[in-house]
Short mmCIF file of C-alpha atoms and ligand atoms in Angstrom, two decimals:
data_model
loop_
_atom_site.label_atom_id
_atom_site.label_comp_id
_atom_site.label_asym_id
_atom_site.label_seq_id
_atom_site.Cartn_x
_atom_site.Cartn_y
_atom_site.Cartn_z
CA MET J 1 40.56 -19.04 -6.76
CA LYS J 2 41.17 -15.61 -5.26
CA LYS J 3 44.41 -13.65 -4.96
CA LEU J 4 44.36 -10.79 -2.47
CA VAL J 5 47.06 -8.30 -1.55
CA LEU J 6 46.97 -6.74 1.91
CA LEU J 7 48.32 -3.21 2.16
CA GLY J 8 48.74 -0.94 5.14
CA PRO J 9 51.44 0.27 7.49
CA PRO J 10 53.17 -2.08 9.90
CA GLY J 11 50.78 -2.75 12.79
CA SER J 12 47.63 -2.18 10.74
CA GLY J 13 46.57 -5.79 11.32
CA LYS J 14 47.55 -7.34 7.98
CA GLY J 15 49.03 -10.45 9.59
CA THR J 16 46.09 -10.94 11.93
CA GLN J 17 43.52 -10.63 9.15
CA ALA J 18 45.50 -12.88 6.82
CA GLU J 19 45.63 -15.48 9.57
CA ILE J 20 41.84 -15.37 10.00
CA LEU J 21 41.39 -15.68 6.23
CA SER J 22 43.56 -18.78 6.31
CA LEU J 23 41.68 -20.34 9.24
CA LYS J 24 38.13 -19.51 8.17
CA GLU J 25 38.13 -19.01 4.41
CA ASN J 26 40.70 -21.49 3.13
CA PHE J 27 43.36 -18.99 2.08
CA VAL J 28 47.09 -19.62 2.05
CA HIS J 29 48.58 -16.92 4.29
CA PHE J 30 51.61 -15.73 2.40
CA SER J 31 53.52 -13.95 5.17
CA THR J 32 56.60 -12.38 3.66
CA GLY J 33 57.98 -11.28 7.03
CA ASP J 34 57.63 -14.80 8.49
CA LEU J 35 59.36 -16.33 5.45
CA LEU J 36 62.24 -13.88 5.81
CA ARG J 37 62.53 -14.37 9.58
CA ASN J 38 62.62 -18.16 9.03
CA GLU J 39 65.49 -17.74 6.55
CA ILE J 40 67.37 -15.73 9.17
CA ALA J 41 66.60 -18.21 11.97
CA ASN J 42 67.75 -21.11 9.77
CA ARG J 43 70.95 -19.20 8.90
CA THR J 44 70.56 -19.80 5.16
CA GLU J 45 72.75 -17.90 2.71
CA PHE J 46 69.76 -15.70 1.82
CA GLY J 47 69.04 -15.24 5.53
CA LYS J 48 72.56 -13.90 6.08
CA GLN J 49 72.17 -11.44 3.22
CA ILE J 50 68.88 -9.97 4.48
CA LYS J 51 69.41 -9.96 8.26
CA ASP J 52 70.74 -6.41 8.43
CA PHE J 53 67.84 -4.96 6.45
CA LEU J 54 65.25 -6.47 8.79
CA GLU J 55 67.09 -5.40 11.91
CA LYS J 56 67.20 -1.81 10.67
CA GLY J 57 63.60 -1.78 9.42
CA LEU J 58 64.74 -1.26 5.82
CA LEU J 59 63.33 -2.97 2.75
CA VAL J 60 65.30 -5.85 1.29
CA PRO J 61 66.41 -4.71 -2.21
CA ASP J 62 63.77 -5.28 -4.89
CA GLU J 63 65.57 -7.77 -7.14
CA MET J 64 66.71 -9.86 -4.20
CA ILE J 65 63.33 -10.17 -2.50
CA THR J 66 61.36 -10.54 -5.72
CA ASP J 67 63.48 -13.39 -7.05
CA PHE J 68 63.08 -15.17 -3.70
CA ILE J 69 59.29 -14.66 -3.60
CA ILE J 70 58.64 -15.68 -7.22
CA GLU J 71 60.72 -18.80 -6.66
CA TYR J 72 58.63 -19.57 -3.56
CA ILE J 73 55.37 -19.11 -5.48
CA ARG J 74 56.59 -21.50 -8.20
CA LYS J 75 57.91 -24.12 -5.80
CA ASN J 76 54.69 -24.14 -3.78
CA ASP J 77 52.50 -23.96 -6.87
CA LEU J 78 50.31 -21.19 -5.43
CA TYR J 79 48.56 -20.43 -8.73
CA ASN J 80 45.50 -22.59 -8.15
CA LYS J 81 44.96 -21.69 -4.51
CA ASN J 82 43.30 -18.86 -2.63
CA VAL J 83 46.22 -16.72 -1.53
CA VAL J 84 46.42 -13.64 0.65
CA PHE J 85 49.71 -11.82 0.12
CA ASP J 86 50.82 -10.15 3.35
CA GLY J 87 53.93 -7.96 3.08
CA PHE J 88 54.55 -8.52 -0.60
CA PRO J 89 54.55 -6.50 -2.77
CA ARG J 90 55.89 -3.44 -0.98
CA ARG J 91 56.95 -1.40 -4.01
CA ASN J 92 55.77 -0.95 -7.60
CA PHE J 93 58.70 -2.94 -8.95
CA GLN J 94 57.60 -5.93 -6.85
CA ALA J 95 53.93 -5.49 -7.79
CA LYS J 96 54.76 -5.51 -11.52
CA ARG J 97 56.83 -8.67 -11.20
CA LEU J 98 54.05 -10.37 -9.22
CA ASP J 99 51.51 -9.35 -11.87
CA ASP J 100 53.74 -10.66 -14.65
CA GLU J 101 54.17 -13.97 -12.87
CA LEU J 102 50.45 -14.43 -12.22
CA ASN J 103 49.45 -13.17 -15.69
CA SER J 104 51.74 -15.74 -17.29
CA HIS J 105 49.50 -18.35 -15.65
CA GLY J 106 46.31 -16.61 -16.80
CA ILE J 107 45.46 -15.18 -13.37
CA SER J 108 45.74 -11.82 -11.63
CA ILE J 109 45.30 -10.07 -8.28
CA ASP J 110 41.56 -9.75 -7.56
CA LYS J 111 41.69 -7.03 -4.92
CA ALA J 112 44.25 -4.98 -3.02
CA LEU J 113 42.95 -4.18 0.47
CA LEU J 114 44.29 -1.16 2.26
CA ILE J 115 43.87 -1.42 6.03
CA ASP J 116 43.89 2.23 6.96
CA ILE J 117 45.05 3.34 10.42
CA ASP J 118 46.66 6.32 12.14
CA GLU J 119 50.27 6.51 13.31
CA LYS J 120 49.57 6.84 17.05
CA THR J 121 47.58 3.57 17.08
CA ILE J 122 50.31 1.79 15.11
CA ILE J 123 53.01 2.77 17.57
CA GLU J 124 50.87 1.71 20.55
CA ARG J 125 50.10 -1.65 18.96
CA LEU J 126 53.60 -2.49 17.75
CA SER J 127 55.43 -1.50 20.89
CA SER J 128 53.25 -3.77 23.01
CA ARG J 129 52.45 -6.77 20.78
CA LEU J 130 54.05 -10.23 21.06
CA ILE J 131 54.41 -13.11 18.61
CA CYS J 132 54.59 -16.83 19.14
CA SER J 133 58.19 -18.01 18.72
CA SER J 134 56.90 -21.26 17.28
CA CYS J 135 53.90 -20.60 14.97
CA ASN J 136 54.26 -16.79 14.56
CA LYS J 137 50.72 -15.99 15.71
CA ILE J 138 50.42 -12.34 16.74
CA PHE J 139 49.11 -11.37 20.20
CA PRO J 140 48.03 -7.87 21.32
CA GLY J 141 49.75 -6.29 24.32
CA ASP J 142 46.79 -6.95 26.63
CA TYR J 143 46.89 -10.73 26.06
CA GLU J 144 47.28 -12.16 29.53
CA GLU J 145 48.70 -15.65 29.01
CA GLU J 146 52.40 -16.44 28.64
CA LEU J 147 52.05 -19.14 25.99
CA CYS J 148 50.45 -19.31 22.54
CA ASP J 149 46.82 -20.47 22.67
CA ILE J 150 47.30 -22.51 19.48
CA CYS J 151 50.63 -24.33 19.85
CA HIS J 152 51.72 -23.40 23.40
CA GLY J 153 54.92 -21.81 22.05
CA LYS J 154 56.67 -19.10 24.02
CA LEU J 155 55.55 -15.53 23.28
CA ILE J 156 58.34 -13.13 22.39
CA LYS J 157 58.84 -9.59 21.13
CA ARG J 158 59.93 -9.18 17.51
CA THR J 159 63.42 -7.68 17.45
CA ASP J 160 62.18 -4.94 15.08
CA ASP J 161 59.25 -3.99 17.37
CA ASN J 162 61.28 -1.41 19.30
CA ILE J 163 60.47 2.27 19.06
CA ASP J 164 63.39 3.36 16.82
CA VAL J 165 62.86 0.58 14.30
CA ILE J 166 59.06 1.02 14.44
CA LYS J 167 59.48 4.68 13.46
CA LYS J 168 61.85 3.71 10.67
CA ARG J 169 59.38 1.11 9.35
CA ILE J 170 56.58 3.67 9.36
CA ASP J 171 58.81 6.10 7.40
CA VAL J 172 59.69 3.38 4.94
CA TYR J 173 55.99 2.63 4.48
CA LYS J 174 55.17 6.30 3.85
CA ASN J 175 58.10 6.92 1.52
CA GLU J 176 58.29 3.64 -0.37
CA THR J 177 55.25 1.40 0.01
CA SER J 178 52.48 3.99 -0.33
CA GLU J 179 53.29 4.23 -4.07
CA LEU J 180 51.42 0.91 -4.35
CA LEU J 181 48.12 2.60 -3.50
CA ASP J 182 48.24 4.48 -6.77
CA TYR J 183 49.34 1.37 -8.64
CA TYR J 184 46.30 -0.64 -7.53
CA LEU J 185 43.96 2.37 -7.68
CA LYS J 186 44.78 2.76 -11.37
CA LYS J 187 43.98 -0.91 -11.90
CA GLY J 188 40.60 -0.32 -10.25
CA ILE J 189 41.10 -3.00 -7.58
CA LEU J 190 41.97 -0.96 -4.48
CA VAL J 191 39.57 -1.34 -1.54
CA LYS J 192 39.94 0.73 1.64
CA ILE J 193 39.06 -0.66 5.06
CA ASP J 194 38.96 1.08 8.44
CA GLY J 195 41.69 -0.61 10.53
CA LYS J 196 40.74 1.07 13.81
CA LYS J 197 37.73 -1.20 14.27
CA ASN J 198 38.24 -4.36 16.28
CA THR J 199 39.65 -7.50 14.67
CA GLN J 200 36.30 -9.18 14.12
CA GLN J 201 34.71 -6.06 12.61
CA VAL J 202 37.63 -5.57 10.22
CA PHE J 203 37.29 -9.19 9.16
CA GLU J 204 33.55 -8.75 8.54
CA ASP J 205 34.33 -5.70 6.36
CA ILE J 206 36.88 -7.70 4.40
CA LYS J 207 34.40 -10.51 3.88
CA ARG J 208 31.67 -8.13 2.78
CA MET J 209 33.90 -6.19 0.40
CA VAL J 210 36.04 -8.82 -1.25
CA LEU J 211 34.90 -12.40 -0.69
P1 AMP H 301 56.80 -7.54 8.15
O1 AMP H 301 56.79 -8.77 9.00
O2 AMP H 301 55.86 -7.63 6.98
O3 AMP H 301 56.60 -6.27 8.95
O4 AMP H 301 58.27 -7.44 7.51
C1 AMP H 301 59.41 -7.34 8.35
C2 AMP H 301 60.60 -6.83 7.55
O5 AMP H 301 60.90 -7.72 6.47
C3 AMP H 301 60.44 -5.47 6.89
O6 AMP H 301 60.68 -4.40 7.81
C4 AMP H 301 61.50 -5.55 5.80
O7 AMP H 301 62.81 -5.40 6.35
C5 AMP H 301 61.38 -7.01 5.33
N1 AMP H 301 60.39 -7.15 4.24
C6 AMP H 301 59.18 -7.77 4.34
N2 AMP H 301 58.52 -7.74 3.17
C7 AMP H 301 59.35 -7.09 2.29
C8 AMP H 301 59.22 -6.73 0.91
N3 AMP H 301 58.13 -7.04 0.19
N4 AMP H 301 60.25 -6.06 0.34
C9 AMP H 301 61.36 -5.77 1.04
N5 AMP H 301 61.54 -6.07 2.34
C10 AMP H 301 60.54 -6.73 2.98
#
């Protein structure tokens, strides 16, 4: 069973590719952002603690997010499944804790995939994209229908997809998350993919390079 980590700035297409992996290749799509947004929507205690960080585009503190994620992995017994981690880890601290958890079950991350893309394209994509309010599927700005093609939920803009927060999230990626590239490079499992290609081509590259 494979464990993949998707890396790349916000808007690089991590969520979209993880979704395709779940539909076509039997992966569990572990969407950290969706899990956190659900906690906020359900007004859980954890949701209340993290709301401010998401609204400002800042990372939830390491200990807090990592405890929550490891607990989720244990509860859902993800060890013996194909899993694509989308949005976690985002810092070395988180990556080490994830490794420790998997290693204690005799498994490890197989590949870390960096979806590489320039800043101008990210801003264009994020400021126009929509998500389904019901199933969280992501839709590009040129999608012409008003409802989700899967579940017919209403399409909405993510509250953190506005220009100020987008810029903050890109800064956070550059300053905090890019340290992970070195972490996985040293382990010899980093794979780089060109994220400017269209969705299907990126998926073909992923399949060819890691499946
Ligand atoms: P995403 O949907 O992956 O873009 O994540 C949305 C927001 O959730 C981020 O801007 C952070 O505020 C928070 N977040 C998601 N993943 C993490 C993580 N691994 N560590 C800390 N904060 C996170």
